[in-house]
Amino acid sequence: MIPISRRTFLQLLGLGSGGLMVGAVGCDTNTVEPLGAGPSFAFLTPQGEFYFQNGSLGPVPTVARDAWRLTIAGGTAGDKVYSFADLMRLAEDHKVEYLKTMQCVFDIPREILISNGLWTGIPLSVLLAEAGVPAAAKRLHFTAYDVVEGTGYDSHATNLPVGRVTSPDPAMLPILLAYKLNGEDLGPQHGFPVRLVVPEQFGFKSIKWIKRVEFSTSDEPWGFYETFADDRATIQIYSNIQQPRGGASVAGPDVAVRGFALGGPVAAAAVAVSVDGGAFNPVPLLGRDAILQRLREDGVNIDGLEQTERNLPYPYPNVWALWETTLTGLAKGDHTIRVRATDAAGAIQPVQNDRPDFDNGDNSIRSVSFTVT
């Protein structure tokens, strides 16, 4: 892996060496509207509201669909080059659709860098099988059409173990070469015409504007963010409060509270809320039937989803679960609520993280303060 000093990395992100300011990283926050009078916020985030992270820190590349090419390099059958038309021919027999919540590793308490989408694409494993997987290959190196300056990398870059693509745990969803988000072509900011989608990992592993995949015999972590972020990049159990917003004035004495919980490979299972430093009390997650009905209303073919084809229990791994409750009898004045999630294996969201900023995200317990009028 090309070494980049922590100081250089922070300067490239526009952060200096003192701390994290997400707005300078190229992330557009997603506030998951509507949050006010409506009954709840959307389960699927409209593409126009999807958060945006430019991993290369440079301009969004413009890649025409007809000009796009993907090279699979170093396979036993020699280098293979695919056009978008080639991908569409493969899609006739191999198209996959699934739900996946994309979360930025830089998500921190004061920002919300997370969105939920329906991704359509072709398993990367299909192309690797055609290219031929070398017996000595340990990692896949990914590069893209964007440009990175001053780092030693030509573009945003990342890696994955070969086995995660070619011989995954049967419980894991496939890694996709995705060309649609919520049934629409990917927008330029979200990787048009084709991006990678890795279900269980933070967004920096789901490289956008993908250009090249190369087999490597090295088993060392490799990539731009991997200089500081944990190469495993696995999403941890996490939850947040979406209503009320911090600093809001709301009518009482009964106050609606809504939010989401997200697990990675292990799904979220339960949520609890604490009011003004009191005990955490469980609140209900919206059930599978309610979520599937929302998807039908959005025009999603439920039967075509990988989650439903596999008959996975709900909540799904790698997909946020929505929760809501009403706090009754709140007195006028200032209040603080906290939310804590637990995953299906019993892991509980921590009070605080002891990991460094650029390690594996921040899934510490979130709080919101507001005023009842």
Short mmCIF file of C-alpha atoms in Angstrom, two decimals:
data_model
loop_
_atom_site.label_atom_id
_atom_site.label_comp_id
_atom_site.label_asym_id
_atom_site.label_seq_id
_atom_site.Cartn_x
_atom_site.Cartn_y
_atom_site.Cartn_z
CA MET A 1 0.00 0.00 0.00
CA ILE A 2 1.31 3.48 -0.85
CA PRO A 3 2.09 5.24 2.45
CA ILE A 4 0.38 8.57 3.11
CA SER A 5 1.14 10.36 6.36
CA ARG A 6 -1.78 11.21 8.62
CA ARG A 7 -0.94 14.93 8.28
CA THR A 8 -0.94 14.71 4.46
CA PHE A 9 -4.20 12.76 4.45
CA LEU A 10 -5.94 15.32 6.67
CA GLN A 11 -4.62 18.20 4.60
CA LEU A 12 -5.95 16.57 1.44
CA LEU A 13 -9.35 16.32 3.10
CA GLY A 14 -9.19 19.95 4.13
CA LEU A 15 -9.26 19.03 7.82
CA GLY A 16 -5.87 20.23 9.03
CA SER A 17 -4.46 18.04 11.77
CA GLY A 18 -6.82 18.95 14.58
CA GLY A 19 -10.12 17.29 13.83
CA LEU A 20 -12.85 16.19 11.50
CA MET A 21 -15.07 18.55 9.54
CA VAL A 22 -17.20 16.37 7.33
CA GLY A 23 -18.34 19.17 5.06
CA ALA A 24 -14.77 19.51 3.78
CA VAL A 25 -14.50 15.86 2.85
CA GLY A 26 -16.86 16.05 -0.11
CA CYS A 27 -19.86 14.63 1.70
CA ASP A 28 -23.32 16.06 1.13
CA THR A 29 -25.42 15.22 4.17
CA ASN A 30 -28.78 13.54 3.88
CA THR A 31 -31.40 14.61 6.39
CA VAL A 32 -33.86 11.89 5.36
CA GLU A 33 -36.79 14.21 4.71
CA PRO A 34 -39.67 14.59 5.37
CA LEU A 35 -39.35 14.88 9.12
CA GLY A 36 -42.19 17.20 10.06
CA ALA A 37 -45.90 16.62 9.76
CA GLY A 38 -45.64 13.43 7.70
CA PRO A 39 -46.23 10.07 9.38
CA SER A 40 -42.61 8.95 8.91
CA PHE A 41 -39.55 9.42 6.74
CA ALA A 42 -38.89 7.41 3.59
CA PHE A 43 -37.58 3.87 3.80
CA LEU A 44 -35.91 4.31 0.40
CA THR A 45 -33.92 7.52 0.07
CA PRO A 46 -34.74 9.29 -3.22
CA GLN A 47 -31.63 9.45 -5.36
CA GLY A 48 -31.73 13.25 -5.37
CA GLU A 49 -31.45 13.21 -1.55
CA PHE A 50 -28.86 10.44 -1.34
CA TYR A 51 -25.73 11.58 0.49
CA PHE A 52 -22.69 12.15 -1.70
CA GLN A 53 -19.07 11.34 -0.87
CA ASN A 54 -16.39 11.97 -3.45
CA GLY A 55 -13.66 9.59 -2.38
CA SER A 56 -11.07 11.11 -4.72
CA LEU A 57 -11.69 14.67 -3.44
CA GLY A 58 -11.55 15.83 -7.07
CA PRO A 59 -14.26 16.72 -9.60
CA VAL A 60 -17.02 14.26 -10.43
CA PRO A 61 -15.91 12.49 -13.61
CA THR A 62 -18.03 12.57 -16.73
CA VAL A 63 -18.06 9.11 -18.32
CA ALA A 64 -20.33 8.46 -21.30
CA ARG A 65 -22.11 5.12 -21.13
CA ASP A 66 -20.93 4.10 -24.61
CA ALA A 67 -17.34 5.05 -23.79
CA TRP A 68 -17.22 3.29 -20.41
CA ARG A 69 -14.98 0.23 -20.21
CA LEU A 70 -14.16 -2.08 -17.32
CA THR A 71 -10.94 -4.06 -17.42
CA ILE A 72 -10.49 -7.27 -15.43
CA ALA A 73 -6.69 -7.61 -15.36
CA GLY A 74 -4.45 -10.51 -14.47
CA GLY A 75 -6.91 -13.37 -14.95
CA THR A 76 -5.90 -16.77 -16.32
CA ALA A 77 -7.81 -16.03 -19.55
CA GLY A 78 -5.87 -12.80 -20.03
CA ASP A 79 -7.15 -9.28 -19.55
CA LYS A 80 -10.88 -8.97 -20.24
CA VAL A 81 -12.51 -5.68 -21.23
CA TYR A 82 -16.25 -5.12 -20.84
CA SER A 83 -18.46 -2.42 -22.30
CA PHE A 84 -21.78 -1.35 -20.84
CA ALA A 85 -23.51 -3.31 -23.62
CA ASP A 86 -21.58 -6.40 -22.51
CA LEU A 87 -22.86 -5.89 -18.98
CA MET A 88 -26.44 -5.63 -20.23
CA ARG A 89 -26.07 -8.92 -22.09
CA LEU A 90 -24.86 -10.56 -18.88
CA ALA A 91 -27.75 -8.96 -17.00
CA GLU A 92 -30.24 -10.97 -19.06
CA ASP A 93 -29.25 -14.04 -17.03
CA HIS A 94 -27.55 -12.62 -13.94
CA LYS A 95 -29.34 -9.45 -12.84
CA VAL A 96 -29.63 -9.05 -9.05
CA GLU A 97 -31.53 -6.47 -7.00
CA TYR A 98 -31.21 -5.90 -3.29
CA LEU A 99 -31.63 -3.33 -0.56
CA LYS A 100 -28.49 -1.88 1.01
CA THR A 101 -28.00 1.11 3.28
CA MET A 102 -24.92 3.08 2.26
CA GLN A 103 -23.05 4.71 5.16
CA CYS A 104 -19.95 6.90 5.04
CA VAL A 105 -17.10 5.91 7.38
CA PHE A 106 -16.87 9.61 8.31
CA ASP A 107 -20.43 9.62 9.70
CA ILE A 108 -20.19 11.35 13.08
CA PRO A 109 -22.76 12.55 15.62
CA ARG A 110 -23.23 16.01 14.13
CA GLU A 111 -23.77 14.77 10.56
CA ILE A 112 -25.89 12.10 8.89
CA LEU A 113 -23.96 10.52 6.04
CA ILE A 114 -26.25 7.59 5.42
CA SER A 115 -28.93 6.70 2.85
CA ASN A 116 -30.92 3.61 1.92
CA GLY A 117 -31.26 2.34 -1.63
CA LEU A 118 -32.39 -0.41 -3.97
CA TRP A 119 -29.39 -1.46 -6.05
CA THR A 120 -29.56 -3.28 -9.40
CA GLY A 121 -26.56 -4.91 -11.01
CA ILE A 122 -24.58 -8.00 -11.89
CA PRO A 123 -22.51 -10.01 -9.41
CA LEU A 124 -18.84 -9.24 -9.89
CA SER A 125 -18.20 -12.96 -9.52
CA VAL A 126 -19.73 -13.53 -12.98
CA LEU A 127 -17.03 -11.44 -14.64
CA LEU A 128 -14.24 -12.90 -12.53
CA ALA A 129 -15.29 -16.40 -13.55
CA GLU A 130 -15.00 -15.40 -17.22
CA ALA A 131 -11.59 -13.83 -16.60
CA GLY A 132 -10.31 -16.87 -14.70
CA VAL A 133 -9.19 -16.55 -11.08
CA PRO A 134 -5.46 -17.24 -10.61
CA ALA A 135 -4.74 -19.77 -7.87
CA ALA A 136 -2.25 -17.39 -6.24
CA ALA A 137 -4.57 -14.36 -6.23
CA LYS A 138 -5.38 -13.06 -2.75
CA ARG A 139 -6.79 -9.57 -3.29
CA LEU A 140 -8.66 -7.59 -5.90
CA HIS A 141 -7.45 -4.03 -6.49
CA PHE A 142 -10.08 -1.56 -7.72
CA THR A 143 -9.51 1.79 -9.43
CA ALA A 144 -11.89 4.26 -11.02
CA TYR A 145 -12.33 7.07 -13.56
CA ASP A 146 -11.97 9.87 -10.99
CA VAL A 147 -8.66 11.63 -10.35
CA VAL A 148 -6.71 11.93 -7.08
CA GLU A 149 -3.91 14.46 -6.87
CA GLY A 150 -1.03 14.48 -4.41
CA THR A 151 -1.48 10.97 -2.99
CA GLY A 152 0.41 8.57 -5.25
CA TYR A 153 -2.87 7.04 -6.44
CA ASP A 154 -4.21 7.77 -9.93
CA SER A 155 -7.82 7.50 -8.70
CA HIS A 156 -9.83 6.52 -5.68
CA ALA A 157 -8.68 2.98 -4.95
CA THR A 158 -9.69 0.13 -2.70
CA ASN A 159 -9.37 -3.63 -2.36
CA LEU A 160 -11.30 -6.75 -1.38
CA PRO A 161 -10.24 -10.33 -0.62
CA VAL A 162 -10.73 -12.52 -3.68
CA GLY A 163 -12.65 -15.07 -1.60
CA ARG A 164 -15.28 -12.53 -0.57
CA VAL A 165 -16.26 -12.28 -4.25
CA THR A 166 -15.70 -15.81 -5.51
CA SER A 167 -16.54 -17.97 -2.47
CA PRO A 168 -18.62 -15.88 -0.06
CA ASP A 169 -20.41 -17.06 3.03
CA PRO A 170 -23.79 -18.30 1.72
CA ALA A 171 -25.49 -15.83 4.07
CA MET A 172 -23.78 -12.88 2.37
CA LEU A 173 -25.32 -11.02 -0.55
CA PRO A 174 -23.17 -10.81 -3.70
CA ILE A 175 -20.93 -7.86 -4.47
CA LEU A 176 -22.48 -6.01 -7.39
CA LEU A 177 -21.43 -4.05 -10.40
CA ALA A 178 -24.45 -1.77 -10.00
CA TYR A 179 -25.94 0.37 -12.75
CA LYS A 180 -29.25 1.42 -11.16
CA LEU A 181 -30.29 2.99 -7.86
CA ASN A 182 -33.99 2.86 -6.92
CA GLY A 183 -34.80 1.70 -10.45
CA GLU A 184 -33.10 4.73 -12.06
CA ASP A 185 -29.76 5.08 -13.82
CA LEU A 186 -27.07 6.10 -11.36
CA GLY A 187 -26.65 9.86 -11.21
CA PRO A 188 -23.20 11.30 -11.99
CA GLN A 189 -22.48 11.84 -8.28
CA HIS A 190 -23.39 8.26 -7.46
CA GLY A 191 -21.12 6.52 -9.94
CA PHE A 192 -22.69 6.64 -13.42
CA PRO A 193 -22.58 4.48 -15.37
CA VAL A 194 -21.37 1.63 -13.10
CA ARG A 195 -20.15 1.37 -9.51
CA LEU A 196 -19.30 -1.35 -7.04
CA VAL A 197 -21.69 -2.13 -4.17
CA VAL A 198 -20.39 -4.10 -1.18
CA PRO A 199 -23.34 -4.93 1.11
CA GLU A 200 -21.72 -5.16 4.54
CA GLN A 201 -19.08 -2.44 4.32
CA PHE A 202 -18.79 1.34 4.53
CA GLY A 203 -19.22 3.36 1.37
CA PHE A 204 -15.52 3.81 0.56
CA LYS A 205 -15.39 0.12 -0.39
CA SER A 206 -18.25 0.59 -2.89
CA ILE A 207 -16.05 2.40 -5.39
CA LYS A 208 -17.83 4.61 -7.89
CA TRP A 209 -17.08 5.14 -11.62
CA ILE A 210 -15.30 1.79 -11.59
CA LYS A 211 -12.67 1.34 -14.30
CA ARG A 212 -10.34 -1.54 -13.44
CA VAL A 213 -10.22 -4.68 -11.31
CA GLU A 214 -6.85 -6.36 -10.96
CA PHE A 215 -5.88 -9.64 -9.31
CA SER A 216 -3.06 -9.29 -6.80
CA THR A 217 -0.95 -11.95 -5.12
CA SER A 218 -0.31 -9.63 -2.19
CA ASP A 219 -2.52 -10.02 0.87
CA GLU A 220 -1.72 -6.53 2.18
CA PRO A 221 -4.53 -3.96 2.51
CA TRP A 222 -4.40 -1.52 -0.40
CA GLY A 223 -6.25 1.65 -1.22
CA PHE A 224 -6.70 5.37 -0.58
CA TYR A 225 -8.84 5.31 2.57
CA GLU A 226 -7.17 2.14 3.81
CA THR A 227 -4.22 4.33 4.82
CA PHE A 228 -6.20 5.16 7.99
CA ALA A 229 -9.56 3.39 7.84
CA ASP A 230 -9.85 -0.23 8.97
CA ASP A 231 -9.53 -2.40 5.86
CA ARG A 232 -12.37 -4.60 7.12
CA ALA A 233 -14.67 -1.55 6.88
CA THR A 234 -17.52 -3.52 8.44
CA ILE A 235 -20.58 -1.54 9.48
CA GLN A 236 -21.23 -1.83 13.22
CA ILE A 237 -24.59 -1.71 15.02
CA TYR A 238 -25.76 1.88 14.92
CA SER A 239 -28.88 3.99 15.41
CA ASN A 240 -29.91 7.61 15.18
CA ILE A 241 -32.82 9.96 15.92
CA GLN A 242 -34.40 11.70 12.94
CA GLN A 243 -37.30 13.45 14.68
CA PRO A 244 -37.24 15.76 16.53
CA ARG A 245 -34.15 17.52 15.25
CA GLY A 246 -31.58 18.88 17.65
CA GLY A 247 -32.49 22.33 18.94
CA ALA A 248 -36.08 22.08 17.73
CA SER A 249 -39.08 23.51 19.58
CA VAL A 250 -41.95 21.03 19.55
CA ALA A 251 -45.49 21.09 20.90
CA GLY A 252 -46.12 18.91 23.94
CA PRO A 253 -46.85 17.21 26.13
CA ASP A 254 -46.78 14.24 23.70
CA VAL A 255 -43.86 14.20 21.28
CA ALA A 256 -43.37 11.85 18.31
CA VAL A 257 -39.86 10.40 18.07
CA ARG A 258 -38.60 8.55 14.99
CA GLY A 259 -35.34 7.18 13.71
CA PHE A 260 -33.50 4.18 12.31
CA ALA A 261 -31.19 1.37 13.39
CA LEU A 262 -28.62 -0.28 11.17
CA GLY A 263 -26.60 -3.45 11.48
CA GLY A 264 -23.95 -4.68 9.05
CA PRO A 265 -23.63 -8.44 8.43
CA VAL A 266 -25.62 -8.90 11.65
CA ALA A 267 -28.99 -7.17 11.43
CA ALA A 268 -30.38 -4.68 13.91
CA ALA A 269 -32.78 -6.42 16.28
CA ALA A 270 -33.93 -3.93 18.91
CA VAL A 271 -33.94 -0.24 19.81
CA ALA A 272 -34.33 1.49 23.17
CA VAL A 273 -34.76 5.17 24.03
CA SER A 274 -33.75 7.07 27.17
CA VAL A 275 -35.33 10.37 28.21
CA ASP A 276 -33.40 12.92 30.29
CA GLY A 277 -30.82 10.42 31.53
CA GLY A 278 -33.35 7.81 32.58
CA ALA A 279 -33.38 4.10 31.84
CA PHE A 280 -33.44 2.84 28.26
CA ASN A 281 -36.89 1.53 27.36
CA PRO A 282 -37.61 -0.54 24.24
CA VAL A 283 -39.46 0.99 21.30
CA PRO A 284 -40.96 -0.96 18.39
CA LEU A 285 -39.34 -1.41 15.02
CA LEU A 286 -41.61 -1.10 12.01
CA GLY A 287 -42.45 -4.64 10.89
CA ARG A 288 -41.63 -6.41 7.65
CA ASP A 289 -45.15 -6.11 6.24
CA ALA A 290 -45.20 -2.35 6.74
CA ILE A 291 -41.81 -1.96 5.03
CA LEU A 292 -42.74 -4.19 2.10
CA GLN A 293 -45.96 -2.22 1.64
CA ARG A 294 -43.94 0.99 1.42
CA LEU A 295 -41.72 -0.59 -1.20
CA ARG A 296 -44.76 -1.67 -3.22
CA GLU A 297 -46.06 1.89 -3.06
CA ASP A 298 -42.70 3.01 -4.44
CA GLY A 299 -43.17 0.64 -7.38
CA VAL A 300 -40.60 -1.93 -6.24
CA ASN A 301 -41.09 -5.52 -7.41
CA ILE A 302 -40.91 -7.20 -4.02
CA ASP A 303 -40.64 -10.68 -5.48
CA GLY A 304 -37.48 -9.71 -7.36
CA LEU A 305 -35.56 -8.61 -4.29
CA GLU A 306 -32.69 -10.83 -3.22
CA GLN A 307 -33.84 -10.48 0.40
CA THR A 308 -37.32 -11.85 -0.39
CA GLU A 309 -36.06 -14.51 -2.80
CA ARG A 310 -33.86 -15.83 0.01
CA ASN A 311 -36.73 -15.43 2.49
CA LEU A 312 -34.45 -13.57 4.88
CA PRO A 313 -35.89 -12.69 8.28
CA TYR A 314 -36.59 -9.02 8.93
CA PRO A 315 -34.87 -6.72 9.88
CA TYR A 316 -32.43 -7.42 7.08
CA PRO A 317 -28.66 -7.32 7.45
CA ASN A 318 -27.06 -4.22 5.90
CA VAL A 319 -30.40 -2.38 5.72
CA TRP A 320 -31.73 0.15 8.17
CA ALA A 321 -34.81 -0.64 10.21
CA LEU A 322 -37.17 2.21 11.06
CA TRP A 323 -38.54 2.80 14.55
CA GLU A 324 -40.99 5.26 16.04
CA THR A 325 -42.69 5.96 19.34
CA THR A 326 -44.49 8.74 21.19
CA LEU A 327 -43.13 10.18 24.43
CA THR A 328 -46.09 11.15 26.57
CA GLY A 329 -46.47 13.71 29.30
CA LEU A 330 -43.28 15.69 28.71
CA ALA A 331 -43.18 18.89 30.74
CA LYS A 332 -42.51 22.22 29.06
CA GLY A 333 -38.82 22.99 28.84
CA ASP A 334 -35.62 21.35 27.63
CA HIS A 335 -35.25 17.59 27.19
CA THR A 336 -32.61 15.19 25.89
CA ILE A 337 -33.28 11.78 24.38
CA ARG A 338 -30.77 9.05 23.56
CA VAL A 339 -31.17 6.00 21.34
CA ARG A 340 -29.35 2.67 21.59
CA ALA A 341 -29.56 -0.30 19.23
CA THR A 342 -28.77 -3.99 19.69
CA ASP A 343 -28.02 -6.40 16.85
CA ALA A 344 -29.21 -9.98 16.39
CA ALA A 345 -26.02 -11.34 17.98
CA GLY A 346 -26.50 -9.24 21.12
CA ALA A 347 -23.91 -6.53 20.34
CA ILE A 348 -25.01 -3.23 21.89
CA GLN A 349 -24.22 0.22 20.55
CA PRO A 350 -21.44 1.67 22.74
CA VAL A 351 -21.74 4.81 24.82
CA GLN A 352 -18.60 6.12 23.14
CA ASN A 353 -15.95 4.88 20.75
CA ASP A 354 -12.32 4.51 21.73
CA ARG A 355 -11.23 4.03 18.13
CA PRO A 356 -9.38 6.80 16.23
CA ASP A 357 -11.34 8.95 13.79
CA PHE A 358 -10.17 7.17 10.66
CA ASP A 359 -10.58 3.62 11.91
CA ASN A 360 -13.98 2.01 11.45
CA GLY A 361 -16.59 4.71 11.84
CA ASP A 362 -18.27 6.07 14.95
CA ASN A 363 -21.29 4.08 16.11
CA SER A 364 -21.55 5.60 19.58
CA ILE A 365 -24.93 6.33 21.13
CA ARG A 366 -26.61 9.42 19.65
CA SER A 367 -28.59 12.04 21.56
CA VAL A 368 -30.88 14.91 20.62
CA SER A 369 -31.85 17.89 22.78
CA PHE A 370 -35.05 19.83 22.09
CA THR A 371 -37.55 22.12 23.81
CA VAL A 372 -41.19 21.29 24.55
CA THR A 373 -43.50 24.29 24.30
#
